[in-house]
CSV table of C-alpha atoms in Angstrom, one decimal:
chain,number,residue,atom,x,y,z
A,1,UNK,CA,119.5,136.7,84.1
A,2,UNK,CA,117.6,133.5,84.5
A,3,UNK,CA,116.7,132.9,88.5
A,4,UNK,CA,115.0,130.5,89.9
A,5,UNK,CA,113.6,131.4,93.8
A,6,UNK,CA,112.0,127.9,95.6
A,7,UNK,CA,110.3,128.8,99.3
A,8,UNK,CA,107.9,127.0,101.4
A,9,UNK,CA,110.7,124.9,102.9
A,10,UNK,CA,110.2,123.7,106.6
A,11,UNK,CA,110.1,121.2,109.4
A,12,UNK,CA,107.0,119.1,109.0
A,13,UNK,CA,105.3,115.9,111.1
A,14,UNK,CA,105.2,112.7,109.2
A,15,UNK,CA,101.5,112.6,107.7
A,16,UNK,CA,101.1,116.7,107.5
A,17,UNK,CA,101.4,118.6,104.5
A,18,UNK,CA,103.2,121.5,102.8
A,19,UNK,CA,103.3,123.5,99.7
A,20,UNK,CA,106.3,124.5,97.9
A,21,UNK,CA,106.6,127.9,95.3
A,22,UNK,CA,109.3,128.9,92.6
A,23,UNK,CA,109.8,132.1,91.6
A,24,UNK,CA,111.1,132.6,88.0
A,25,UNK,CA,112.4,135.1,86.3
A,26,UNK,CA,114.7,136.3,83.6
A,27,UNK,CA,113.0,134.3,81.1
A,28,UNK,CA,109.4,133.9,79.3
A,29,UNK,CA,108.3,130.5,81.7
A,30,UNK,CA,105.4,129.8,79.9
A,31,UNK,CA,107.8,128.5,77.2
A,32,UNK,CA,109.9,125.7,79.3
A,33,UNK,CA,109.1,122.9,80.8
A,34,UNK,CA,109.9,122.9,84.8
A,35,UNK,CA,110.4,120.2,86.8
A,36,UNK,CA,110.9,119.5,90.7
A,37,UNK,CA,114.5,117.5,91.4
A,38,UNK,CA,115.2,116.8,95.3
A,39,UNK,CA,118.8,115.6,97.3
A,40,UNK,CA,118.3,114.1,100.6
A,41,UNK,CA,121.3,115.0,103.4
A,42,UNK,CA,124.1,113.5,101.7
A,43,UNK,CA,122.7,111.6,98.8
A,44,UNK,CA,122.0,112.0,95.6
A,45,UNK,CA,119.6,113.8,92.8
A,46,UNK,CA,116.3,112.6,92.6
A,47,UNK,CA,113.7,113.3,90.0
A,48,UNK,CA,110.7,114.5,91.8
A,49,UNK,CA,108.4,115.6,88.8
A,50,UNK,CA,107.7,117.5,85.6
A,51,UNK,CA,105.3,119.7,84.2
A,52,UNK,CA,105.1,120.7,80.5
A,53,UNK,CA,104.5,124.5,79.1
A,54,UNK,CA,100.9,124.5,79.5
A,55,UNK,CA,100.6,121.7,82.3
A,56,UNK,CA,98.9,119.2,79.7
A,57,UNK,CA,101.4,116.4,80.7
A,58,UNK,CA,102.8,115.9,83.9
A,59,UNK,CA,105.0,112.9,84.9
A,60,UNK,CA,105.9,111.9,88.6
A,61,UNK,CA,108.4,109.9,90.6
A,62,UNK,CA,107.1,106.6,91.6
A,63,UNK,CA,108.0,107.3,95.1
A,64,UNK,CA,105.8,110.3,95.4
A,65,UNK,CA,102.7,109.1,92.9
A,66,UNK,CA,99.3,109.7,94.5
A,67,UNK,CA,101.0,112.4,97.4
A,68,UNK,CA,102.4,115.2,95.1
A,69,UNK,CA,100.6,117.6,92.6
A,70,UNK,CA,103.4,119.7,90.8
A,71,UNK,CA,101.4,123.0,89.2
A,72,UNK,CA,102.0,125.9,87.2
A,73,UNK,CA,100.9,129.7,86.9
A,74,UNK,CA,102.2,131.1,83.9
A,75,UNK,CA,101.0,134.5,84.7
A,76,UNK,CA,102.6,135.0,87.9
A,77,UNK,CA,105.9,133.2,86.6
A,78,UNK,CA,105.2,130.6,89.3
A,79,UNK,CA,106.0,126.7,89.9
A,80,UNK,CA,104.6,124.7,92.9
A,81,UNK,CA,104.8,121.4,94.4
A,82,UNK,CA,101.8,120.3,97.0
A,83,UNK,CA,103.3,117.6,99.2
A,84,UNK,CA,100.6,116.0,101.2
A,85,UNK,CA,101.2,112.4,103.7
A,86,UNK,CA,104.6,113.6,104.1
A,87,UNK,CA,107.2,110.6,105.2
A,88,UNK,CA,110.9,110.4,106.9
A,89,UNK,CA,112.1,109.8,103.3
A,90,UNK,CA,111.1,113.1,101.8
A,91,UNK,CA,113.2,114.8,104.1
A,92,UNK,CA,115.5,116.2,101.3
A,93,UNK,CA,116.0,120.0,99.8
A,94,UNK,CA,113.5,120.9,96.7
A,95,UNK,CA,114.9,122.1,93.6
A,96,UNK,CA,113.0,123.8,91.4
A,97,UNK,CA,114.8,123.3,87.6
A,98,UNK,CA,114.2,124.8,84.4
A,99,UNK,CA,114.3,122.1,81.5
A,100,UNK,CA,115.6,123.0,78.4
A,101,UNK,CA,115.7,120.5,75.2
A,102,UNK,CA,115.3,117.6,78.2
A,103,UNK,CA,118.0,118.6,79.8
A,104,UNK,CA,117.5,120.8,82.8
A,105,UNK,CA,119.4,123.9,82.3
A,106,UNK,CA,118.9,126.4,85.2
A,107,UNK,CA,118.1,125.2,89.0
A,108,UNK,CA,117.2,127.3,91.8
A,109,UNK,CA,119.2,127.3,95.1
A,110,UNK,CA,116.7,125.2,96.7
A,111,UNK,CA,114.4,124.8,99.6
A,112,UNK,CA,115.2,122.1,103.0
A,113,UNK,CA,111.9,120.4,103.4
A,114,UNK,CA,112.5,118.3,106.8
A,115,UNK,CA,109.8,115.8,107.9
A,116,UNK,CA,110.1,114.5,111.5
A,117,UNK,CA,108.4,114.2,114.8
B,1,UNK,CA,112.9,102.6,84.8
B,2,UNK,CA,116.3,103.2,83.1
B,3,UNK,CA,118.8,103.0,85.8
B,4,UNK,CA,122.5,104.5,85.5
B,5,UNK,CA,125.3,103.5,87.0
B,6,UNK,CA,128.8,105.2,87.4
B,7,UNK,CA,132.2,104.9,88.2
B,8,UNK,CA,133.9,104.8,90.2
B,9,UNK,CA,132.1,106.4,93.3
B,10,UNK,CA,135.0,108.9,94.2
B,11,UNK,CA,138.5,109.2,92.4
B,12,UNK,CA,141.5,111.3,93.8
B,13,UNK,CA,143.6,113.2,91.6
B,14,UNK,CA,145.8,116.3,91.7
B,15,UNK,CA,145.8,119.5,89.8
B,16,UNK,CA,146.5,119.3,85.7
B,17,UNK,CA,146.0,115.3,85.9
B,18,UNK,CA,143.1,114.0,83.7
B,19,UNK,CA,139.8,112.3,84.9
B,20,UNK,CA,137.2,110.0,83.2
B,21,UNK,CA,133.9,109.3,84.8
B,22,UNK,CA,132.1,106.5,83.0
B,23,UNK,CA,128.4,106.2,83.1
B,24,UNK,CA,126.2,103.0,82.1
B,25,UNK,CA,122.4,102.9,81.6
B,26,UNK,CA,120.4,99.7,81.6
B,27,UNK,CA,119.2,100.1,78.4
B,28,UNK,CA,119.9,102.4,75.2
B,29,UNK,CA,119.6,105.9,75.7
B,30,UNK,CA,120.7,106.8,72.5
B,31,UNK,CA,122.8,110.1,73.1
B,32,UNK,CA,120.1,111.4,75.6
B,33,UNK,CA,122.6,111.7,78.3
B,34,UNK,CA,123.4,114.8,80.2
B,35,UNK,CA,126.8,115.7,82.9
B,36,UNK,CA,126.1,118.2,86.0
B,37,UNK,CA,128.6,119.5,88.7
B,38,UNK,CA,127.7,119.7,92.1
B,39,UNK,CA,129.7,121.7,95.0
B,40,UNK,CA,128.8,121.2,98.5
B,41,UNK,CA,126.1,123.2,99.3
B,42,UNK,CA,125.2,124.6,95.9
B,43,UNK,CA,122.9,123.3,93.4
B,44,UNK,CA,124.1,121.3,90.7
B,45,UNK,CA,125.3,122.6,87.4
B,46,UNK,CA,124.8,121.6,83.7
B,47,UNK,CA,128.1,121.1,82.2
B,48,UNK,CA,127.5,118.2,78.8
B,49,UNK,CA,123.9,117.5,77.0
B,50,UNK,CA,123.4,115.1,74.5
B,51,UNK,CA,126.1,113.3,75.6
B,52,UNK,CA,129.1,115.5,73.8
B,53,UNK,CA,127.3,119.1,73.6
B,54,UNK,CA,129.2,121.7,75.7
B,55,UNK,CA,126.9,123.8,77.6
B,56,UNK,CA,127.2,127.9,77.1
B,57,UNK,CA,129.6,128.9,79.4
B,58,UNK,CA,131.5,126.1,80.2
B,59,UNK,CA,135.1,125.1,79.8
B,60,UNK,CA,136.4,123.6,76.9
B,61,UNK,CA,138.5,120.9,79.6
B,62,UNK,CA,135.1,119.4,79.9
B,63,UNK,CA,134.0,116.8,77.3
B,64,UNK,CA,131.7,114.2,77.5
B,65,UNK,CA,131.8,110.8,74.7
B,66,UNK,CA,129.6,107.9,74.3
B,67,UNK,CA,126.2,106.8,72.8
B,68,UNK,CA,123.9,103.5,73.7
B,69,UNK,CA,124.5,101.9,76.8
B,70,UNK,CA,128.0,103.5,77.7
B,71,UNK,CA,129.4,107.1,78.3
B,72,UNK,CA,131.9,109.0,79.7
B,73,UNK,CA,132.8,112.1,80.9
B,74,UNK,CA,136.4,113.8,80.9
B,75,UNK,CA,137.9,116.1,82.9
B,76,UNK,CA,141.5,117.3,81.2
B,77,UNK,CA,144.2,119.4,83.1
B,78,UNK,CA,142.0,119.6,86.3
B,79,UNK,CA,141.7,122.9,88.3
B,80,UNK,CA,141.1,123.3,91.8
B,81,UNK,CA,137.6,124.7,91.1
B,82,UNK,CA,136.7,121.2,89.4
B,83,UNK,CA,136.6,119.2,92.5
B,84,UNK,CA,133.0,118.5,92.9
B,85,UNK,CA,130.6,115.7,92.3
B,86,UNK,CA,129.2,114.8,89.2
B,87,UNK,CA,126.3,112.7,88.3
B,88,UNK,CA,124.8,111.8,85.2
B,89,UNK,CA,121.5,111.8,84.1
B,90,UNK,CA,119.6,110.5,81.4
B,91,UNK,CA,116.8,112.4,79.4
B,92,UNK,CA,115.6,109.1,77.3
B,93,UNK,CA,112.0,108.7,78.8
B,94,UNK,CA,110.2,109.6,82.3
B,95,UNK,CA,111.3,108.7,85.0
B,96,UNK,CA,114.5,110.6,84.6
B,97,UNK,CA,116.9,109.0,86.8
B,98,UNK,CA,120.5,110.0,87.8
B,99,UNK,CA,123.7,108.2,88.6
B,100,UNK,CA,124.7,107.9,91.9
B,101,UNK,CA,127.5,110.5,91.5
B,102,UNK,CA,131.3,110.1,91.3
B,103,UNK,CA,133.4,112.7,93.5
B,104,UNK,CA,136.4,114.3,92.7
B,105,UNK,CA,138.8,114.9,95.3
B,106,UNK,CA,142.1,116.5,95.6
B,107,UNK,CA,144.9,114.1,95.7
C-alpha cells in the first residue's frame, strides 16, 4: 500500500524557518517524481514544487522562488521541503504528493505549517 | 502561467441528479487535464487524468470530456459520498496550477 507520511508541521514567527519530511512507502520512490502541493485554511490547492527521480530538475512556485529548496533521499524513501523567511501567507497545510504520468496520484494526509507572531 | 478557471463555484443538487463542472484554461492544454475530490479535512483525491482516463479504483459515474481550452467533468446519479470539492488541475507545463474548486452540496 502506497503511503505517504509528511511531519515537521508547526507554529512559526514570520522570518524563521522550518523543514518539512515525507515518509514513503509502499512503492520503489526513486522511480516517481514527488512534488510539494499546499491549501491555506479554506482555500484552494496550490502547487508548491516538484522534484524529478533523481533531483536533476526541480521546478518551484513563483511565490516561494529563492525561500524553498524541495530535496530528495532515495535511500531512506524520504522527501523534504526547507522553508526559510517564512511569511503570513504560507500559513497553509503541506502535502507531500506522488506524481504519476504528471498527474499526482497518491498524496499524504498532510502537515499544518502556521506562521504567526 | 496557465490559469484555469471553473464553474460554477458551488452547485446544489440532490441524490441521483447529474452534475457538470466545466473547467477553462487560458491557453491549450491539449488533454493534459486532471479532476481530484476533496472532503473536508482529507487530502484530495485523483478521480480523471488526461482529461477522460478513469483512475484505478474509481467509479464509473465519474467521467470527465474535453480537450484544448475547455473541459468538463460529470458526475451521473450522485451519491451522498460524492459531495465534495473538486478542482481541476492542469499538467501542460510548470507551474501547475489548479482551478479554484467547485463544491457540491446537498440540495
Amino acid at each position: 500500500e502506497v503511503q505517504l507520511v509528511e511531519s515537521g508541521g508547526d507554529l512559526v514567527q514570520p522570518g524563521g524557518s522550518l523543514r518539512l519530511s515525507c515518509a514513503a512507502s509502499g512503492f520503489t520512490f526513486s522511480t516517481y517524481s514527488m512534488m510539494w502541493v499546499r491549501q491555506a485554511p479554506g482555500k484552494g490547492l496550490e502547487w508548491v514544487s516538484y522534484i524529478s527521480r533523481s533531483s536533476i530538475t526541480i521546478h518551484y512556485a513563483d511565490s516561494v522562488k529563492g525561500r524553498f529548496t524541495i530535496s530528495r533521499d532515495n535511500a531512506k524513501n524520504s522527501l523534504f521541503l526547507q522553508m526559510s523567511n517564512l511569511r503570513d501567507e504560507d500559513t497553509a497545510v503541506y502535502y507531500c504528493v506522488r506524481e504519476y504520468i504528471d498527474y499526482f496520484d497518491y498524496w499524504g494526509q498532510g502537515t499544518l505549517v502556521t506562521v504567526s507572531s | 502561467d496557465i490559469q484555469m478557471t471553473q464553474s460554477p463555484s458551488s452547485v446544489s443538487a440532490s441524490v441521483g441528479d447529474t452534475v457538470t463542472i466545466t473547467c477553462r484554461a487560458s491557453q491549450s492544454i491539449s488533454s493534459w487535464l486532471a479532476w481530484y475530490q476533496q472532503k473536508p479535512g482529507k487530502a484530495p483525491k485523483l478521480l480523471i487524468y488526461g482529461a477522460s482516463s478513469l483512475q484505478s479504483g474509481v467509479p464509473s459515474r465519474f467521467s470527465g470530456s474535453g480537450s484544448g481550452t475547455d473541459f468538463s467533468l460529470t458526475i451521473s446519479s450522485l451519491q451522498p459520498e460524492d459531495f465534495a470539492t473538486y478542482y481541476c488541475q492542469q499538467a501542460n507545463n510548470f507551474p501547475r496550477t489548479f482551478g479554484q474548486g467547485t463544491k457540491v452540496e446537498i440540495k
